[in-house]
């Protein structure tokens, strides 16, 4: 079945450094790729997303890139801050009527002050 | 708008007991979802619904049932609770008919933390 692999599972960076999280998806029909942030004990919330007709999208300190040929997409966080510490989930949504989204297993990001 | 509301927030069940997790949304979303999140893990889709009267299985449907009698409500039923169902359950909804299907942004409820002992 459809699968989304996410790496690394844990990432520790120094405040001010950049963080990169990578995902690979299997379903060629996927055309929408959201990223969710989940703080400890809270609900997941969308932070950025990208559609398959776009290669890169940026929103302040976060950016997402997509390589549809290789079925890879990545989240880039620059100038990391302690409040960026959370679990980040990538996801892929197929272009079907069910809009079923498959999530990656998550990356726990620690930003050390 | 309140968004997606889940009740209860916490629940402890004994093995074999039954319960219903409630989920309601006031955003006129036609798609709704139930996920479970085990400790330190990602989200696994249990069931989803594309509209009132229509439901379908996700990745891990065994041991659960759902119904969708209205657009707003999507309850999740556990019939015979087992320790393996100890998890945090999230309900989500997406797709505002008034705005069109430009994006499948999912809005999550605050979650229900369930322990089966």
mmCIF file of C-alpha atoms in Angstrom:
data_model
loop_
_atom_site.group_PDB
_atom_site.id
_atom_site.type_symbol
_atom_site.label_atom_id
_atom_site.label_comp_id
_atom_site.label_asym_id
_atom_site.label_seq_id
_atom_site.Cartn_x
_atom_site.Cartn_y
_atom_site.Cartn_z
ATOM 1 C CA UNK A 1 0.000 0.000 0.000
ATOM 2 C CA UNK A 2 0.896 3.654 0.060
ATOM 3 C CA UNK A 3 3.764 4.586 2.330
ATOM 4 C CA UNK A 4 5.595 7.710 3.483
ATOM 5 C CA UNK A 5 9.055 7.316 4.971
ATOM 6 C CA UNK A 6 10.516 10.099 7.079
ATOM 7 C CA UNK A 7 14.105 10.681 8.234
ATOM 8 C CA UNK A 8 15.638 11.241 10.668
ATOM 9 C CA UNK A 9 13.453 10.077 13.538
ATOM 10 C CA UNK A 10 15.318 12.390 15.935
ATOM 11 C CA UNK A 11 17.249 15.557 15.168
ATOM 12 C CA UNK A 12 19.162 17.735 17.593
ATOM 13 C CA UNK A 13 20.539 21.113 16.514
ATOM 14 C CA UNK A 14 22.038 24.165 18.164
ATOM 15 C CA UNK A 15 19.931 27.310 18.273
ATOM 16 C CA UNK A 16 20.538 29.314 15.112
ATOM 17 C CA UNK A 17 21.518 26.307 13.001
ATOM 18 C CA UNK A 18 19.392 24.856 10.202
ATOM 19 C CA UNK A 19 17.356 21.674 10.364
ATOM 20 C CA UNK A 20 16.381 19.464 7.430
ATOM 21 C CA UNK A 21 13.818 16.664 7.482
ATOM 22 C CA UNK A 22 13.368 14.410 4.477
ATOM 23 C CA UNK A 23 10.445 12.306 3.285
ATOM 24 C CA UNK A 24 9.878 9.808 0.501
ATOM 25 C CA UNK A 25 6.469 8.726 -0.748
ATOM 26 C CA UNK A 26 5.407 5.731 -2.795
ATOM 27 C CA UNK A 27 2.084 6.680 -4.389
ATOM 28 C CA UNK A 28 2.630 8.353 -7.767
ATOM 29 C CA UNK A 29 -0.854 9.836 -7.521
ATOM 30 C CA UNK A 30 0.092 12.006 -4.540
ATOM 31 C CA UNK A 31 -0.203 15.667 -5.401
ATOM 32 C CA UNK A 32 -0.392 17.498 -2.089
ATOM 33 C CA UNK A 33 2.297 17.423 0.608
ATOM 34 C CA UNK A 34 1.573 19.081 3.962
ATOM 35 C CA UNK A 35 3.842 19.350 6.973
ATOM 36 C CA UNK A 36 2.438 19.324 10.493
ATOM 37 C CA UNK A 37 4.035 20.394 13.755
ATOM 38 C CA UNK A 38 3.001 18.764 17.007
ATOM 39 C CA UNK A 39 4.153 20.247 20.280
ATOM 40 C CA UNK A 40 4.243 18.031 23.340
ATOM 41 C CA UNK A 41 0.719 17.063 24.400
ATOM 42 C CA UNK A 42 -0.898 19.173 21.677
ATOM 43 C CA UNK A 43 -2.700 18.514 18.421
ATOM 44 C CA UNK A 44 -0.888 18.474 15.049
ATOM 45 C CA UNK A 45 -1.091 21.781 13.198
ATOM 46 C CA UNK A 46 -0.285 22.578 9.587
ATOM 47 C CA UNK A 47 2.834 24.733 9.180
ATOM 48 C CA UNK A 48 3.442 24.642 5.438
ATOM 49 C CA UNK A 49 2.340 22.689 2.394
ATOM 50 C CA UNK A 50 3.212 22.279 -1.263
ATOM 51 C CA UNK A 51 1.388 21.065 -4.336
ATOM 52 C CA UNK A 52 2.925 18.884 -7.013
ATOM 53 C CA UNK A 53 3.048 21.658 -9.609
ATOM 54 C CA UNK A 54 5.473 23.651 -7.439
ATOM 55 C CA UNK A 55 9.121 22.758 -6.688
ATOM 56 C CA UNK A 56 9.711 24.980 -3.697
ATOM 57 C CA UNK A 57 7.753 27.117 -1.259
ATOM 58 C CA UNK A 58 8.985 29.378 1.511
ATOM 59 C CA UNK A 59 7.319 30.993 4.509
ATOM 60 C CA UNK A 60 9.681 33.052 6.651
ATOM 61 C CA UNK A 61 12.117 30.609 8.275
ATOM 62 C CA UNK A 62 10.586 27.444 6.869
ATOM 63 C CA UNK A 63 10.694 26.115 3.340
ATOM 64 C CA UNK A 64 9.636 22.947 1.599
ATOM 65 C CA UNK A 65 11.085 21.438 -1.560
ATOM 66 C CA UNK A 66 9.590 18.749 -3.759
ATOM 67 C CA UNK A 67 11.228 16.448 -6.289
ATOM 68 C CA UNK A 68 8.296 14.684 -7.897
ATOM 69 C CA UNK A 69 10.481 12.567 -10.164
ATOM 70 C CA UNK A 70 12.351 11.107 -7.212
ATOM 71 C CA UNK A 71 9.253 11.203 -4.964
ATOM 72 C CA UNK A 72 11.178 13.152 -2.325
ATOM 73 C CA UNK A 73 10.162 16.217 -0.361
ATOM 74 C CA UNK A 74 11.946 18.017 2.434
ATOM 75 C CA UNK A 75 11.337 20.556 5.177
ATOM 76 C CA UNK A 76 14.010 23.159 5.864
ATOM 77 C CA UNK A 77 14.006 25.287 9.009
ATOM 78 C CA UNK A 78 16.610 28.061 9.162
ATOM 79 C CA UNK A 79 17.777 30.037 12.214
ATOM 80 C CA UNK A 80 16.183 27.512 14.539
ATOM 81 C CA UNK A 81 14.804 28.669 17.867
ATOM 82 C CA UNK A 82 13.963 26.711 21.042
ATOM 83 C CA UNK A 83 10.252 27.075 20.264
ATOM 84 C CA UNK A 84 10.822 25.081 17.069
ATOM 85 C CA UNK A 85 11.339 22.015 19.292
ATOM 86 C CA UNK A 86 8.473 19.639 18.464
ATOM 87 C CA UNK A 87 7.597 16.588 16.415
ATOM 88 C CA UNK A 88 7.230 17.263 12.697
ATOM 89 C CA UNK A 89 5.159 15.051 10.414
ATOM 90 C CA UNK A 90 5.271 14.983 6.653
ATOM 91 C CA UNK A 91 2.303 13.662 4.712
ATOM 92 C CA UNK A 92 1.237 12.866 1.182
ATOM 93 C CA UNK A 93 -2.272 13.143 -0.152
ATOM 94 C CA UNK A 94 -3.330 11.217 -3.261
ATOM 95 C CA UNK A 95 -5.407 12.781 -5.980
ATOM 96 C CA UNK A 96 -8.466 10.653 -5.270
ATOM 97 C CA UNK A 97 -11.982 11.403 -4.144
ATOM 98 C CA UNK A 98 -11.239 10.129 -0.657
ATOM 99 C CA UNK A 99 -8.485 12.655 0.017
ATOM 100 C CA UNK A 100 -6.816 10.025 2.194
ATOM 101 C CA UNK A 101 -3.603 11.382 3.673
ATOM 102 C CA UNK A 102 -0.686 9.132 4.627
ATOM 103 C CA UNK A 103 1.594 10.457 7.370
ATOM 104 C CA UNK A 104 5.261 9.823 7.980
ATOM 105 C CA UNK A 105 6.345 8.474 11.370
ATOM 106 C CA UNK A 106 7.531 11.863 12.568
ATOM 107 C CA UNK A 107 10.813 13.606 13.419
ATOM 108 C CA UNK A 108 11.453 14.776 16.954
ATOM 109 C CA UNK A 109 13.409 18.043 16.691
ATOM 110 C CA UNK A 110 15.351 19.355 19.673
ATOM 111 C CA UNK A 111 16.753 22.880 19.462
ATOM 112 C CA UNK A 112 19.368 23.474 22.146
ATOM 113 C CA UNK A 113 19.724 26.995 23.474
ATOM 114 C CA UNK B 1 -15.920 28.711 14.856
ATOM 115 C CA UNK B 2 -14.953 26.204 17.538
ATOM 116 C CA UNK B 3 -13.252 24.023 14.904
ATOM 117 C CA UNK B 4 -13.019 20.312 15.734
ATOM 118 C CA UNK B 5 -14.219 19.349 19.201
ATOM 119 C CA UNK B 6 -13.496 15.981 20.792
ATOM 120 C CA UNK B 7 -14.888 14.509 23.990
ATOM 121 C CA UNK B 8 -13.850 13.173 26.395
ATOM 122 C CA UNK B 9 -10.272 14.406 26.817
ATOM 123 C CA UNK B 10 -9.253 11.448 28.955
ATOM 124 C CA UNK B 11 -10.753 8.038 29.653
ATOM 125 C CA UNK B 12 -9.724 4.846 31.405
ATOM 126 C CA UNK B 13 -11.491 1.649 30.338
ATOM 127 C CA UNK B 14 -11.378 -1.886 31.616
ATOM 128 C CA UNK B 15 -10.731 -4.710 29.160
ATOM 129 C CA UNK B 16 -13.957 -5.650 27.393
ATOM 130 C CA UNK B 17 -15.765 -2.374 28.071
ATOM 131 C CA UNK B 18 -17.242 -0.279 25.291
ATOM 132 C CA UNK B 19 -17.225 3.430 24.674
ATOM 133 C CA UNK B 20 -17.819 6.070 22.039
ATOM 134 C CA UNK B 21 -15.414 8.882 21.305
ATOM 135 C CA UNK B 22 -17.288 11.934 20.138
ATOM 136 C CA UNK B 23 -16.152 14.317 17.406
ATOM 137 C CA UNK B 24 -17.968 17.298 15.979
ATOM 138 C CA UNK B 25 -16.911 20.095 13.644
ATOM 139 C CA UNK B 26 -18.583 23.385 12.760
ATOM 140 C CA UNK B 27 -16.604 24.271 9.633
ATOM 141 C CA UNK B 28 -18.973 22.612 7.134
ATOM 142 C CA UNK B 29 -16.218 20.167 6.205
ATOM 143 C CA UNK B 30 -17.374 17.119 4.343
ATOM 144 C CA UNK B 31 -14.304 14.987 5.040
ATOM 145 C CA UNK B 32 -13.666 13.668 8.526
ATOM 146 C CA UNK B 33 -11.036 11.303 9.902
ATOM 147 C CA UNK B 34 -10.083 9.303 12.960
ATOM 148 C CA UNK B 35 -6.427 8.669 13.742
ATOM 149 C CA UNK B 36 -4.645 6.955 16.570
ATOM 150 C CA UNK B 37 -1.211 7.966 17.774
ATOM 151 C CA UNK B 38 0.737 5.525 19.899
ATOM 152 C CA UNK B 39 3.490 6.931 22.174
ATOM 153 C CA UNK B 40 6.399 8.277 20.123
ATOM 154 C CA UNK B 41 4.790 7.226 16.876
ATOM 155 C CA UNK B 42 3.059 8.813 13.914
ATOM 156 C CA UNK B 43 -0.609 9.013 13.027
ATOM 157 C CA UNK B 44 -2.404 5.935 11.791
ATOM 158 C CA UNK B 45 -5.721 6.344 9.985
ATOM 159 C CA UNK B 46 -8.521 4.264 11.516
ATOM 160 C CA UNK B 47 -11.571 5.321 9.499
ATOM 161 C CA UNK B 48 -12.546 8.227 7.325
ATOM 162 C CA UNK B 49 -15.706 9.658 5.834
ATOM 163 C CA UNK B 50 -16.212 11.724 2.693
ATOM 164 C CA UNK B 51 -19.701 12.822 3.642
ATOM 165 C CA UNK B 52 -22.819 12.012 5.624
ATOM 166 C CA UNK B 53 -23.748 8.361 5.255
ATOM 167 C CA UNK B 54 -20.365 7.353 3.777
ATOM 168 C CA UNK B 55 -17.505 5.791 5.709
ATOM 169 C CA UNK B 56 -14.456 3.762 4.761
ATOM 170 C CA UNK B 57 -11.653 1.867 6.469
ATOM 171 C CA UNK B 58 -8.195 3.296 6.909
ATOM 172 C CA UNK B 59 -4.958 1.534 7.821
ATOM 173 C CA UNK B 60 -5.962 0.134 11.254
ATOM 174 C CA UNK B 61 -9.776 -0.316 11.415
ATOM 175 C CA UNK B 62 -9.970 -3.559 13.415
ATOM 176 C CA UNK B 63 -11.723 -3.169 16.760
ATOM 177 C CA UNK B 64 -13.448 0.085 15.805
ATOM 178 C CA UNK B 65 -16.641 1.249 14.170
ATOM 179 C CA UNK B 66 -17.824 4.630 12.944
ATOM 180 C CA UNK B 67 -20.971 6.286 11.701
ATOM 181 C CA UNK B 68 -21.648 9.571 9.930
ATOM 182 C CA UNK B 69 -25.318 10.461 10.191
ATOM 183 C CA UNK B 70 -24.693 14.207 9.905
ATOM 184 C CA UNK B 71 -22.029 16.412 8.322
ATOM 185 C CA UNK B 72 -20.973 17.687 11.738
ATOM 186 C CA UNK B 73 -20.566 14.486 13.764
ATOM 187 C CA UNK B 74 -18.273 11.499 13.348
ATOM 188 C CA UNK B 75 -18.261 9.274 16.457
ATOM 189 C CA UNK B 76 -15.790 6.413 16.911
ATOM 190 C CA UNK B 77 -16.991 3.303 18.703
ATOM 191 C CA UNK B 78 -14.860 0.777 20.581
ATOM 192 C CA UNK B 79 -16.930 -2.331 21.257
ATOM 193 C CA UNK B 80 -14.617 -4.590 23.271
ATOM 194 C CA UNK B 81 -11.710 -2.542 24.534
ATOM 195 C CA UNK B 82 -8.288 -4.208 24.524
ATOM 196 C CA UNK B 83 -4.940 -3.013 25.971
ATOM 197 C CA UNK B 84 -3.657 -2.636 22.387
ATOM 198 C CA UNK B 85 -6.156 0.199 21.944
ATOM 199 C CA UNK B 86 -4.404 2.327 24.549
ATOM 200 C CA UNK B 87 -3.495 5.396 22.535
ATOM 201 C CA UNK B 88 -4.262 9.034 21.823
ATOM 202 C CA UNK B 89 -7.095 9.423 19.353
ATOM 203 C CA UNK B 90 -7.363 12.412 17.072
ATOM 204 C CA UNK B 91 -10.328 13.410 14.994
ATOM 205 C CA UNK B 92 -9.762 15.690 12.008
ATOM 206 C CA UNK B 93 -11.769 17.321 9.274
ATOM 207 C CA UNK B 94 -10.997 18.926 5.932
ATOM 208 C CA UNK B 95 -12.409 20.517 2.748
ATOM 209 C CA UNK B 96 -14.742 23.431 3.033
ATOM 210 C CA UNK B 97 -17.401 23.134 0.333
ATOM 211 C CA UNK B 98 -17.777 26.921 0.297
ATOM 212 C CA UNK B 99 -14.129 27.420 -0.702
ATOM 213 C CA UNK B 100 -13.604 24.557 -3.076
ATOM 214 C CA UNK B 101 -11.131 21.683 -2.922
ATOM 215 C CA UNK B 102 -7.947 23.677 -3.419
ATOM 216 C CA UNK B 103 -6.173 21.997 -0.534
ATOM 217 C CA UNK B 104 -6.735 19.078 1.761
ATOM 218 C CA UNK B 105 -5.761 20.914 4.960
ATOM 219 C CA UNK B 106 -6.721 18.816 7.919
ATOM 220 C CA UNK B 107 -7.778 20.470 11.149
ATOM 221 C CA UNK B 108 -7.323 18.351 14.229
ATOM 222 C CA UNK B 109 -9.198 18.137 17.480
ATOM 223 C CA UNK B 110 -7.353 18.290 20.798
ATOM 224 C CA UNK B 111 -7.318 14.501 21.134
ATOM 225 C CA UNK B 112 -8.691 11.867 23.499
ATOM 226 C CA UNK B 113 -6.176 10.031 25.659
ATOM 227 C CA UNK B 114 -7.472 6.491 26.228
ATOM 228 C CA UNK B 115 -6.027 3.862 28.529
ATOM 229 C CA UNK B 116 -7.322 0.280 28.572
ATOM 230 C CA UNK B 117 -6.334 -1.637 31.688
#
